[in-house]
mmCIF file of C-alpha atoms and ligand atoms in Angstrom:
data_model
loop_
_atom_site.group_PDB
_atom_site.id
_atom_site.type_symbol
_atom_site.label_atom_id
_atom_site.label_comp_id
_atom_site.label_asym_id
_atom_site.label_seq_id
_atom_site.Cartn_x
_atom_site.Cartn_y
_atom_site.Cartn_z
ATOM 1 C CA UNK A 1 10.948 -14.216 8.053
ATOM 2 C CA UNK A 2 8.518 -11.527 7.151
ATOM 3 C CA UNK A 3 4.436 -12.788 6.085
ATOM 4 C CA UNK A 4 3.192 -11.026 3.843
ATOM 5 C CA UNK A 5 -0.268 -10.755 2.394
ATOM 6 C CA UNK A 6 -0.968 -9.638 -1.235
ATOM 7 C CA UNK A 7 -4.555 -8.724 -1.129
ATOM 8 C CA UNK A 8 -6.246 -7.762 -5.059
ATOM 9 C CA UNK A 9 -9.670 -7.124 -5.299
ATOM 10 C CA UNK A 10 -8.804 -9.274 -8.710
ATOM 11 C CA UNK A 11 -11.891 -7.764 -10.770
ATOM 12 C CA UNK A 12 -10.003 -6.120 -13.885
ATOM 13 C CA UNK A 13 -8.736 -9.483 -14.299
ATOM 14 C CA UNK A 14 -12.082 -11.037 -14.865
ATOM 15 C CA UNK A 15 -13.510 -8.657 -17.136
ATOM 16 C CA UNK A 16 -10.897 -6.679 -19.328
ATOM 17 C CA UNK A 17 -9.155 -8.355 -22.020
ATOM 18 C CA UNK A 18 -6.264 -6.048 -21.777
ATOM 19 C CA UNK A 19 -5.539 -6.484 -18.036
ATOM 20 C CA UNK A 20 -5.936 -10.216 -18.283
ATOM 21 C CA UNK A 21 -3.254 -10.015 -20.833
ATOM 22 C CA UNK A 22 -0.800 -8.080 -18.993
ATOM 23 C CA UNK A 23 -2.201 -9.652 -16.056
ATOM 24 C CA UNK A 24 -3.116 -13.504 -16.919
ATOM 25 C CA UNK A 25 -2.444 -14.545 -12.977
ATOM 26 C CA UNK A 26 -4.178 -11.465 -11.655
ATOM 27 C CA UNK A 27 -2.149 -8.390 -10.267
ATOM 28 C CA UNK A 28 -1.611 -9.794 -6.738
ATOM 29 C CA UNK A 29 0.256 -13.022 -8.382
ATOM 30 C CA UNK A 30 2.421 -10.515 -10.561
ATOM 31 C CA UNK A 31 3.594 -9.067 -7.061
ATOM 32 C CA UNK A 32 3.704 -11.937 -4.934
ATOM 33 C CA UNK A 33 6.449 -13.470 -7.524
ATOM 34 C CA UNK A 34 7.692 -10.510 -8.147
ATOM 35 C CA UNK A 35 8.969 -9.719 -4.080
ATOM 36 C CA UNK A 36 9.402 -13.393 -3.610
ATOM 37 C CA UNK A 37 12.899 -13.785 -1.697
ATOM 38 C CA UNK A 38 14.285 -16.299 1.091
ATOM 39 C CA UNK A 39 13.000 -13.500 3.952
ATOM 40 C CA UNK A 40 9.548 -13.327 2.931
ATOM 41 C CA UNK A 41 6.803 -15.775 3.494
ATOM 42 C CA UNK A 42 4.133 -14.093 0.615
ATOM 43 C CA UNK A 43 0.764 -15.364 0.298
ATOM 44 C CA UNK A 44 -2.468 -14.125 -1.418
ATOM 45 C CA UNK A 45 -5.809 -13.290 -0.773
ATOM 46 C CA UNK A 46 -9.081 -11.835 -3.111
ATOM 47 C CA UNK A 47 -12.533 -10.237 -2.735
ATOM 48 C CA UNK A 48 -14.082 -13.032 -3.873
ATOM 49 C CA UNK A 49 -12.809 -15.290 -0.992
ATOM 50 C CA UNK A 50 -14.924 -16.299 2.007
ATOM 51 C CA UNK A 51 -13.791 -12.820 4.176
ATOM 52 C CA UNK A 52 -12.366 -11.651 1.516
ATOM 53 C CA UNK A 53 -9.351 -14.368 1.799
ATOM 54 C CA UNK A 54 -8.709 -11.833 5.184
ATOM 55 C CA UNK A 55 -9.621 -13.932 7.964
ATOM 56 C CA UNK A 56 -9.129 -13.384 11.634
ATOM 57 C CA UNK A 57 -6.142 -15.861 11.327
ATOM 58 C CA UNK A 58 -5.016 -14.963 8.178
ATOM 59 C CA UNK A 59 -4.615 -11.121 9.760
ATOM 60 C CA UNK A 60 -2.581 -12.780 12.846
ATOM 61 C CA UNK A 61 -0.478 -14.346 10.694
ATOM 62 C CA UNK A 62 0.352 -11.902 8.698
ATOM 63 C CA UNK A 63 3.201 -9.298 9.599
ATOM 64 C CA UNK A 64 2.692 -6.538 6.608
ATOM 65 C CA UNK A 65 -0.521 -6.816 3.821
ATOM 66 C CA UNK A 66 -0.357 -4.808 0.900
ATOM 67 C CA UNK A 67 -3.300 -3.879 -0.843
ATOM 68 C CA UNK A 68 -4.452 -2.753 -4.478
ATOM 69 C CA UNK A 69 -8.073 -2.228 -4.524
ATOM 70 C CA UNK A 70 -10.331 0.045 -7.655
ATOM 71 C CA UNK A 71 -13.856 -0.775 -9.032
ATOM 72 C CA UNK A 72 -14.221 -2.965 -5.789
ATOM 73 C CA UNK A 73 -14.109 -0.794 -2.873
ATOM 74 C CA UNK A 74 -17.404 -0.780 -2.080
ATOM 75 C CA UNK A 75 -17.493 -4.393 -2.240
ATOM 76 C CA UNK A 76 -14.879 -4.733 0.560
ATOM 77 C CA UNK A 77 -17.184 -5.791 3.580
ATOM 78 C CA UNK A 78 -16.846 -3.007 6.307
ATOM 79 C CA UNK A 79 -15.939 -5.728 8.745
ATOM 80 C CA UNK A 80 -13.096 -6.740 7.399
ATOM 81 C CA UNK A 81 -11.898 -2.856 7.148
ATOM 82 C CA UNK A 82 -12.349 -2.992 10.649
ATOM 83 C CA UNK A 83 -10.594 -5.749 11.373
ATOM 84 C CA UNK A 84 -7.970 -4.564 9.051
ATOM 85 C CA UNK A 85 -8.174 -1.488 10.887
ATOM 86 C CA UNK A 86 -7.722 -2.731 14.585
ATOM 87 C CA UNK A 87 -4.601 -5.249 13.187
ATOM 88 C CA UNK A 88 -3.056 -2.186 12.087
ATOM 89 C CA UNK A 89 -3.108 -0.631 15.387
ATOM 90 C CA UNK A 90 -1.648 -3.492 16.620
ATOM 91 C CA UNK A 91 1.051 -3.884 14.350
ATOM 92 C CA UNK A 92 0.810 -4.751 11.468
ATOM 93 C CA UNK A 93 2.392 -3.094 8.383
ATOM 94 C CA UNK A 94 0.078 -1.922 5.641
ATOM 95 C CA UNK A 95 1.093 -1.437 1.778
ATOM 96 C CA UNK A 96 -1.598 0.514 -0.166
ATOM 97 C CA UNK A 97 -0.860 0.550 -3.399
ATOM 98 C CA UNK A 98 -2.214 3.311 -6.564
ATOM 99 C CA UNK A 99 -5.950 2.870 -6.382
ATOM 100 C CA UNK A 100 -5.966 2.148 -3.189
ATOM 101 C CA UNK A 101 -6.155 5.153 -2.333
ATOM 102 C CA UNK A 102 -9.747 5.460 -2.129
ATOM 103 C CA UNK A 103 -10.021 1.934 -0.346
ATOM 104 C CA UNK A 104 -11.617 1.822 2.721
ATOM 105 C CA UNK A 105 -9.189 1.224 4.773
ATOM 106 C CA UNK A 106 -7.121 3.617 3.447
ATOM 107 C CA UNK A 107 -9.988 6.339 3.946
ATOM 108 C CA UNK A 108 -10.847 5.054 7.422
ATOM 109 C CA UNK A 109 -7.073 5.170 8.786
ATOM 110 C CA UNK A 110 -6.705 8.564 6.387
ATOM 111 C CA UNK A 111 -9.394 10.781 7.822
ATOM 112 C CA UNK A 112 -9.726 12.610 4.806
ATOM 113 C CA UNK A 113 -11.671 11.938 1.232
ATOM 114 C CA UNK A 114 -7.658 10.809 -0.777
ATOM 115 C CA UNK A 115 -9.767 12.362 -3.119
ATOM 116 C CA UNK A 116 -6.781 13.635 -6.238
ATOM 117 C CA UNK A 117 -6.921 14.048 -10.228
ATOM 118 C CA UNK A 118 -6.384 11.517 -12.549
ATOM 119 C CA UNK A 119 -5.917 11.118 -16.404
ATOM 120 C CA UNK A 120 -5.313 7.932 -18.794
ATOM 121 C CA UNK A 121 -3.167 9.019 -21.173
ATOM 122 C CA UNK A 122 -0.518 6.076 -21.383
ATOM 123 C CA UNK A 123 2.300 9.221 -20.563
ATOM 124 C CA UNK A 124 5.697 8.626 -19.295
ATOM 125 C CA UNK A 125 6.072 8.753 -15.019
ATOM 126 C CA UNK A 126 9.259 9.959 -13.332
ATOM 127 C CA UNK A 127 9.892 9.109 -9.910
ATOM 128 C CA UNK A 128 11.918 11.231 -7.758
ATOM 129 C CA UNK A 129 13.747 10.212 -4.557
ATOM 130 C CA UNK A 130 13.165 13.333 -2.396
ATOM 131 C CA UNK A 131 14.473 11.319 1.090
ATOM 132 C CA UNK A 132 17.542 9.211 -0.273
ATOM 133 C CA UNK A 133 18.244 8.456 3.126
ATOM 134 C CA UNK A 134 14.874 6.643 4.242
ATOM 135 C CA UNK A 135 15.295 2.512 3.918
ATOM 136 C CA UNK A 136 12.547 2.450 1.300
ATOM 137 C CA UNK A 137 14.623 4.155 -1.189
ATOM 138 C CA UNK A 138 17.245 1.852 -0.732
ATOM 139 C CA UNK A 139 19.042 0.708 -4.061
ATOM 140 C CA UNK A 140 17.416 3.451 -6.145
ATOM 141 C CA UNK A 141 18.930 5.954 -8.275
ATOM 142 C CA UNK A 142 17.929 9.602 -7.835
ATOM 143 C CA UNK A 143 15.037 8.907 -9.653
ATOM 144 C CA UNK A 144 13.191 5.938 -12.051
ATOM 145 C CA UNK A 145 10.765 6.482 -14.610
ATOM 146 C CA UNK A 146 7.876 4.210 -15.920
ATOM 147 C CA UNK A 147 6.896 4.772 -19.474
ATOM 148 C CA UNK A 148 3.427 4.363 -19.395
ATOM 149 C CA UNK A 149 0.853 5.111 -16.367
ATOM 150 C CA UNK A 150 -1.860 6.708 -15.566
ATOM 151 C CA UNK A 151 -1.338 10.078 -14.599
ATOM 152 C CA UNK A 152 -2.191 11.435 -10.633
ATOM 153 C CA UNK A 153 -1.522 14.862 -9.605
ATOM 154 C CA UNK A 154 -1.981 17.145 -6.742
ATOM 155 C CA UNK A 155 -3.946 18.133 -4.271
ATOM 156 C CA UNK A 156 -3.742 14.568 -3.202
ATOM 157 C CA UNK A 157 -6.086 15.191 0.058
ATOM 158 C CA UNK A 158 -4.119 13.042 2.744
ATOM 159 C CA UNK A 159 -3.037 14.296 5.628
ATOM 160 C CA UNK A 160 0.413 15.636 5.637
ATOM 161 C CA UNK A 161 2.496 12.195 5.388
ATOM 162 C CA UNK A 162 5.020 11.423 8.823
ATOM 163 C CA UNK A 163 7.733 11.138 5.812
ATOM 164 C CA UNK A 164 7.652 11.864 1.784
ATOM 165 C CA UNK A 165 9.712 9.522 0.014
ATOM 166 C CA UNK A 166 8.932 10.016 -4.115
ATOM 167 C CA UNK A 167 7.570 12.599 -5.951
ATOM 168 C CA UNK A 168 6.353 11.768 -9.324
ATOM 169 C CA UNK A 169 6.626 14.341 -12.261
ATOM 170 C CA UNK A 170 4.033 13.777 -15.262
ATOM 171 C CA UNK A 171 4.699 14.416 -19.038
ATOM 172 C CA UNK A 172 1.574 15.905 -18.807
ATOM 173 C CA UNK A 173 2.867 18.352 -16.044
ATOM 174 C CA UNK A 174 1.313 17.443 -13.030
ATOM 175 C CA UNK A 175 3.037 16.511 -9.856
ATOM 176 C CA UNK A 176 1.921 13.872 -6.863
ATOM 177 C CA UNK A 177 3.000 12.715 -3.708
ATOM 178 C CA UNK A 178 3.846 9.285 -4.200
ATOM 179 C CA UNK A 179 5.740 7.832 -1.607
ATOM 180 C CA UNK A 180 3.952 8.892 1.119
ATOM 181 C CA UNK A 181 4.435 7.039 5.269
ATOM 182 C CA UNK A 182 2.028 7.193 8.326
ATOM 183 C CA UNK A 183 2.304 5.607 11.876
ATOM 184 C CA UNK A 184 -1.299 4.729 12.887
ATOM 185 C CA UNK A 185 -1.230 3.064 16.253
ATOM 186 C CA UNK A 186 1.316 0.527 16.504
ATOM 187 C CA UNK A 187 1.463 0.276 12.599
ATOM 188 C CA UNK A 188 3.539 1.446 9.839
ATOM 189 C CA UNK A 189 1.368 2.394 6.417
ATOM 190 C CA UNK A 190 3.078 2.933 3.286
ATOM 191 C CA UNK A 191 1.481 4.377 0.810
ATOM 192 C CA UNK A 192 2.814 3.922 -3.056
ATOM 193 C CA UNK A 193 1.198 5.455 -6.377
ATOM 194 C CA UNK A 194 2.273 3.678 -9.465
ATOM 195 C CA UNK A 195 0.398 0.481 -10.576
ATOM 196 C CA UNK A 196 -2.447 1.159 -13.270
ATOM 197 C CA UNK A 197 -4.201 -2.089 -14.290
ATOM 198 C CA UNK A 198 -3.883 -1.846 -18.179
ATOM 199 C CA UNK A 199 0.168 -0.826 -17.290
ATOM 200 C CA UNK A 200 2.926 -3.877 -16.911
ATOM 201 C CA UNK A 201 4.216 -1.606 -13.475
ATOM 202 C CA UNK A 202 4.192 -4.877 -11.320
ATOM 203 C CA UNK A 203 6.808 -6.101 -13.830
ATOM 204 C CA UNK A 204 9.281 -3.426 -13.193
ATOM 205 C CA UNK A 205 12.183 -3.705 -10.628
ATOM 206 C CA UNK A 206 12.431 -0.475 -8.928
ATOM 207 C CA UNK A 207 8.578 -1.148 -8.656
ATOM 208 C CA UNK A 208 9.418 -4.199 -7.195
ATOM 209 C CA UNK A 209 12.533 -2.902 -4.922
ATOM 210 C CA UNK A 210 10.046 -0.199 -3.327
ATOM 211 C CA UNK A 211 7.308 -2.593 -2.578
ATOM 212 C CA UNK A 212 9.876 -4.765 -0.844
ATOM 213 C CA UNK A 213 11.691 -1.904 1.025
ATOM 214 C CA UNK A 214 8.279 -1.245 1.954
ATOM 215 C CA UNK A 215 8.052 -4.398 3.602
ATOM 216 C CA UNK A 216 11.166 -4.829 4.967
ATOM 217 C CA UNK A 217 10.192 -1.013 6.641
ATOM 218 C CA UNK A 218 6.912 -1.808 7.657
ATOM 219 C CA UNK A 219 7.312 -5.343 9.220
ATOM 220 C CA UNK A 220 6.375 -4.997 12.997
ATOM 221 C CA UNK A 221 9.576 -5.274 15.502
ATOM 222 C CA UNK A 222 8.356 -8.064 18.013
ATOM 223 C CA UNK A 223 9.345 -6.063 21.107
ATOM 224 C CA UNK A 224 6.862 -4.970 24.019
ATOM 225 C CA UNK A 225 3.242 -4.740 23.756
ATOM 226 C CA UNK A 226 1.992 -1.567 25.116
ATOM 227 C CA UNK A 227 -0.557 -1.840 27.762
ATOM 228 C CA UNK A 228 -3.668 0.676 27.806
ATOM 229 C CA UNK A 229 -5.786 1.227 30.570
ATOM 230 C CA UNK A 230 -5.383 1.356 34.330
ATOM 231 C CA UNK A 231 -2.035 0.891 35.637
ATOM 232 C CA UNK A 232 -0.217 0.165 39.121
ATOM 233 C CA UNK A 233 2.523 2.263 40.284
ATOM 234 C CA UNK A 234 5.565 0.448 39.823
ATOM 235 C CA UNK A 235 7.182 2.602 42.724
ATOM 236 C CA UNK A 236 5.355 3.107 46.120
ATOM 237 C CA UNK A 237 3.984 6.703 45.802
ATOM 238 C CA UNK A 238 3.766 8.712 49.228
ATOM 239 C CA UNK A 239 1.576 9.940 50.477
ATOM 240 C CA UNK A 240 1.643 13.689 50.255
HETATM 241 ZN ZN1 ZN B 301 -5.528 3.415 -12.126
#
């Protein structure tokens, strides 16, 4: 059993009409039900919770959070990034999803600004598989499309991803990096593009299959803990 946190900043919701429509139980409730199956254990958690629903015991318990963060970032207490931050190191999986990209966390584990270009102009998204091979593109076809989303293009200032996964085309004609991996410590972090608020993209299955395969590919194995620090021989050493 793989737990999983869905963590929304949940502030669209709240104040625009049209994302409340599309939206009515926030984005991270679209998800959760949306990835629900017998091998995950998915709870939520929002800004507006004490710790930002993201408690020290909330983080132990959970083996992969996914995170879609956009007007709030700055809300995001930078405790909580750095607690975020250290569970990552130790393990966990992390799932940043479109706007995240300028999240804290993100950012912080990043090193660079994730700065890209952007444009809402409801156009059509297609997806390309570029590693069929990799577990997260498991199930797909050699590409999906999403008729509507907000358009992000290159340079997408990250720092060159340990695997590229999807590259999204643009009717517009810009291309992005949108399935982009990183080990950072101990943990996996999965970066996905597609999910504009005022867009029904949480609906979508091969949405939904990624986000899954993301989990299922970031999850922590339980095998040793590395130990840091000073260390005994575990042979005699002679003396020379
Ligand atoms: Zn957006």
């Amino acid at each position: 059993m793989i737990r999983v946190t869905v963590w929304n900043e949940n502030l669209h919701e709240q104040t625009h009409k049209e994302v409340q429509e599309i939206y009515p139980k926030g984005i991270h409730n679209a998800i959760a039900e949306g990835i629900a199956c017998p091998s995950f254990e998915v709870r939520t958690a929002t800004l507006d919770q004490p710790e930002h629903g993201l408690t020290q015991e909330v983080l132990e318990q959970t083996d992969v959070l996914i995170w879609w963060g956009h007007m709030g970032h700055d809300k995001v207490a930078d405790e909580i990034v750095d607690r975020v931050q250290q569970r990552v190191w130790q393990g966990m999986g992390l799932i940043v999803l479109h706007s995240g990209h300028f999240s804290k966390i993100f950012k912080k584990l990043m090193g660079t600004s994730c700065d890209l270009k952007w444009r809402e102009a409801n156009e059509k998204e297609r997806i390309w598989v570029v590693d069929p091979a990799h577990p997260i593109a498991e199930g797909l076809d050699q590409y999906f499309e999403l008729e509507h989303e907000e358009m992000y293009g290159e340079h997408f200032d990250i720092p060159a991803p340990d695997e590229l996964i999807f590259i999204s085309w643009f009717e517009g004609g810009e291309v992005f990096r949108s399935g982009c991996t990183y080990h950072r410590g101990n943990g996996k972090v999965f970066y996905f593009r597609p999910g504009h608020e005022t867009h029904p993209t949480y609906f979508e299955k091969n949405v939904l299959k990624v986000i899954s395969n993301g989990i299922n590919w970031a999850a922590p194995v339980h095998g040793t803990r590395p130990y840091y620090g000073n260390h005994k021989p575990l042979e005699e050493i002679k003396a020379n």
